[in-house]
XYZ file of C-alpha atoms in Angstrom:
136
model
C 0.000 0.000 0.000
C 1.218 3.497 -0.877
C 1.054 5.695 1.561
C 2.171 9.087 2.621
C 2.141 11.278 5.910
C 4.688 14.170 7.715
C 4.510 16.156 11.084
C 1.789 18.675 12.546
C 3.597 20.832 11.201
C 4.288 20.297 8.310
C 8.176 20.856 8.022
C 8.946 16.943 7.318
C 6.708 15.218 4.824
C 6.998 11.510 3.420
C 5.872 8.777 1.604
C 6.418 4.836 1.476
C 5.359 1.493 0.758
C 3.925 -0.546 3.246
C 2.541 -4.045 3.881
C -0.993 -2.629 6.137
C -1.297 -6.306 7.120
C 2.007 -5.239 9.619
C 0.733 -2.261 11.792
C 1.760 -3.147 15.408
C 1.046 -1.538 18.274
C 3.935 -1.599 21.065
C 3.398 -1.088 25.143
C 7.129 -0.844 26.063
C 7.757 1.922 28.273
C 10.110 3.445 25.875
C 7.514 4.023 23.619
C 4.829 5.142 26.617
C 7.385 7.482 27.440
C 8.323 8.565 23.809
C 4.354 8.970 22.594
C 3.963 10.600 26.226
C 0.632 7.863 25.888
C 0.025 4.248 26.481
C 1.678 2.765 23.665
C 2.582 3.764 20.266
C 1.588 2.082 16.831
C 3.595 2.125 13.929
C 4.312 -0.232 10.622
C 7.536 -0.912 8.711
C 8.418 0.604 5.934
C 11.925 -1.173 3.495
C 14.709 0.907 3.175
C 14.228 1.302 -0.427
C 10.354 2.135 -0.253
C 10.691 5.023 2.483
C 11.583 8.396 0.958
C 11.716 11.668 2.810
C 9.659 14.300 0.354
C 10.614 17.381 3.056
C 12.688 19.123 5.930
C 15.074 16.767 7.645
C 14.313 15.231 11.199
C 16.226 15.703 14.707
C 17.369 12.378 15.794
C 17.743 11.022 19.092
C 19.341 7.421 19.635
C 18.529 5.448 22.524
C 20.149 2.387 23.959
C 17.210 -0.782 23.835
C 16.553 -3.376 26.269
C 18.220 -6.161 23.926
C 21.237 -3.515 23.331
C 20.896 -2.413 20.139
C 20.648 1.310 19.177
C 17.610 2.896 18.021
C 17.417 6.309 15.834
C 14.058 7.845 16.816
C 13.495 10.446 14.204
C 10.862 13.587 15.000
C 10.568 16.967 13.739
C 13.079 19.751 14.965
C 10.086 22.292 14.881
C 6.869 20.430 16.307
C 8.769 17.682 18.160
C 6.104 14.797 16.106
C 7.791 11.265 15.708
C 7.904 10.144 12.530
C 10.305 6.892 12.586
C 12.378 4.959 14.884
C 15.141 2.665 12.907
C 18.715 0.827 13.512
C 21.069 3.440 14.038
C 23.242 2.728 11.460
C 22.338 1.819 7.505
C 18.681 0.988 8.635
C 16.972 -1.902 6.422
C 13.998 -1.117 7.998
C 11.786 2.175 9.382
C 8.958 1.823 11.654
C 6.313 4.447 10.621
C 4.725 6.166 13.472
C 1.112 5.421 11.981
C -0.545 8.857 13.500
C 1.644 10.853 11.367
C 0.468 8.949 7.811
C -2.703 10.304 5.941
C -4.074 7.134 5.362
C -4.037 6.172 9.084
C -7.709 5.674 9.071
C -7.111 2.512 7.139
C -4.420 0.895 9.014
C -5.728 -1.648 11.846
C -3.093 -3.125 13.789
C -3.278 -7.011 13.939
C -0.559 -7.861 16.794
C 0.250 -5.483 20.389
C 3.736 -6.204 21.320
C 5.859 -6.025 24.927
C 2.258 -6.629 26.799
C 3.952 -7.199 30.066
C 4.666 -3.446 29.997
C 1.143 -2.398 28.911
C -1.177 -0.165 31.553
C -3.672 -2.509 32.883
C -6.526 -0.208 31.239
C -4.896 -0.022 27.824
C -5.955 -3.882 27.546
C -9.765 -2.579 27.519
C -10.338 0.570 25.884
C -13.489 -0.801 24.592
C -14.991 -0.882 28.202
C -14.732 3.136 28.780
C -17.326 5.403 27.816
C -16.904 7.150 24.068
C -17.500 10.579 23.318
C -17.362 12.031 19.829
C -15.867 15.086 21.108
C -14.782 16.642 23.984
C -17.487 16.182 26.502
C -18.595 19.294 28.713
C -16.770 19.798 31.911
């Protein structure tokens, strides 16, 4: 699937080819404490199929629990994630799915590192929906 997608603010913009059959969605702490949420959900994008279109992202590598380094690429202006990847000649870039334009169509089919989820992440379909923000 061809897809495409960039920051809030619009300084980076990309586009890729992905497999939507792959969307994850990962509770690790690193990535509660990256999305500054519960978990974050992303899908891979090749090497070869992931072109950036605009602007050039801050990275920040961080040290993972199996020891390899991870390249967590957001933008320098709006601070939105785009990718995280191998730190050095990535094969491989996990697409933070918020920031593609076709996100509506992307259902994750696997949640990874569930030890780490929040207890109430596990049941979102128990809490009460509102199309909006409700009234105070």
């Amino acid at each position: 699937m061809r897809i495409d997608g960039g920051c809030h603010c619009g300084y980076l913009a990309y586009e890729a080819e992905i497999d939507p059959a792959q969307v994850r969605v990962c509770h690790c702490t690193d990535c509660q404490i990256f999305s500054g949420s519960a978990y974050s959900t992303f899908v891979a994008a090749a090497r070869g199929s992931f072109r950036l279109l605009a602007g050039e992202p801050a990275v920040y590598v961080k040290t993972a629990e199996s020891g390899n380094r991870r390249a967590q690429a957001f933008c320098p202006h709006c601070g939105t994630r785009i990718h995280a990847s191998a730190e050095i000649e990535p094969q491989w870039f996990n697409l933070r799915v918020g920031t593609i334009r076709q996100r509506a169509e992307l259902r994750p089919s696997v949640q990874i590192w569930c030890r780490s989820a929040l207890p109430w992440a596990m049941d979102l379909a128990s809490m009460e929906p509102f199309a909006r923000q409700p009234a105070a």
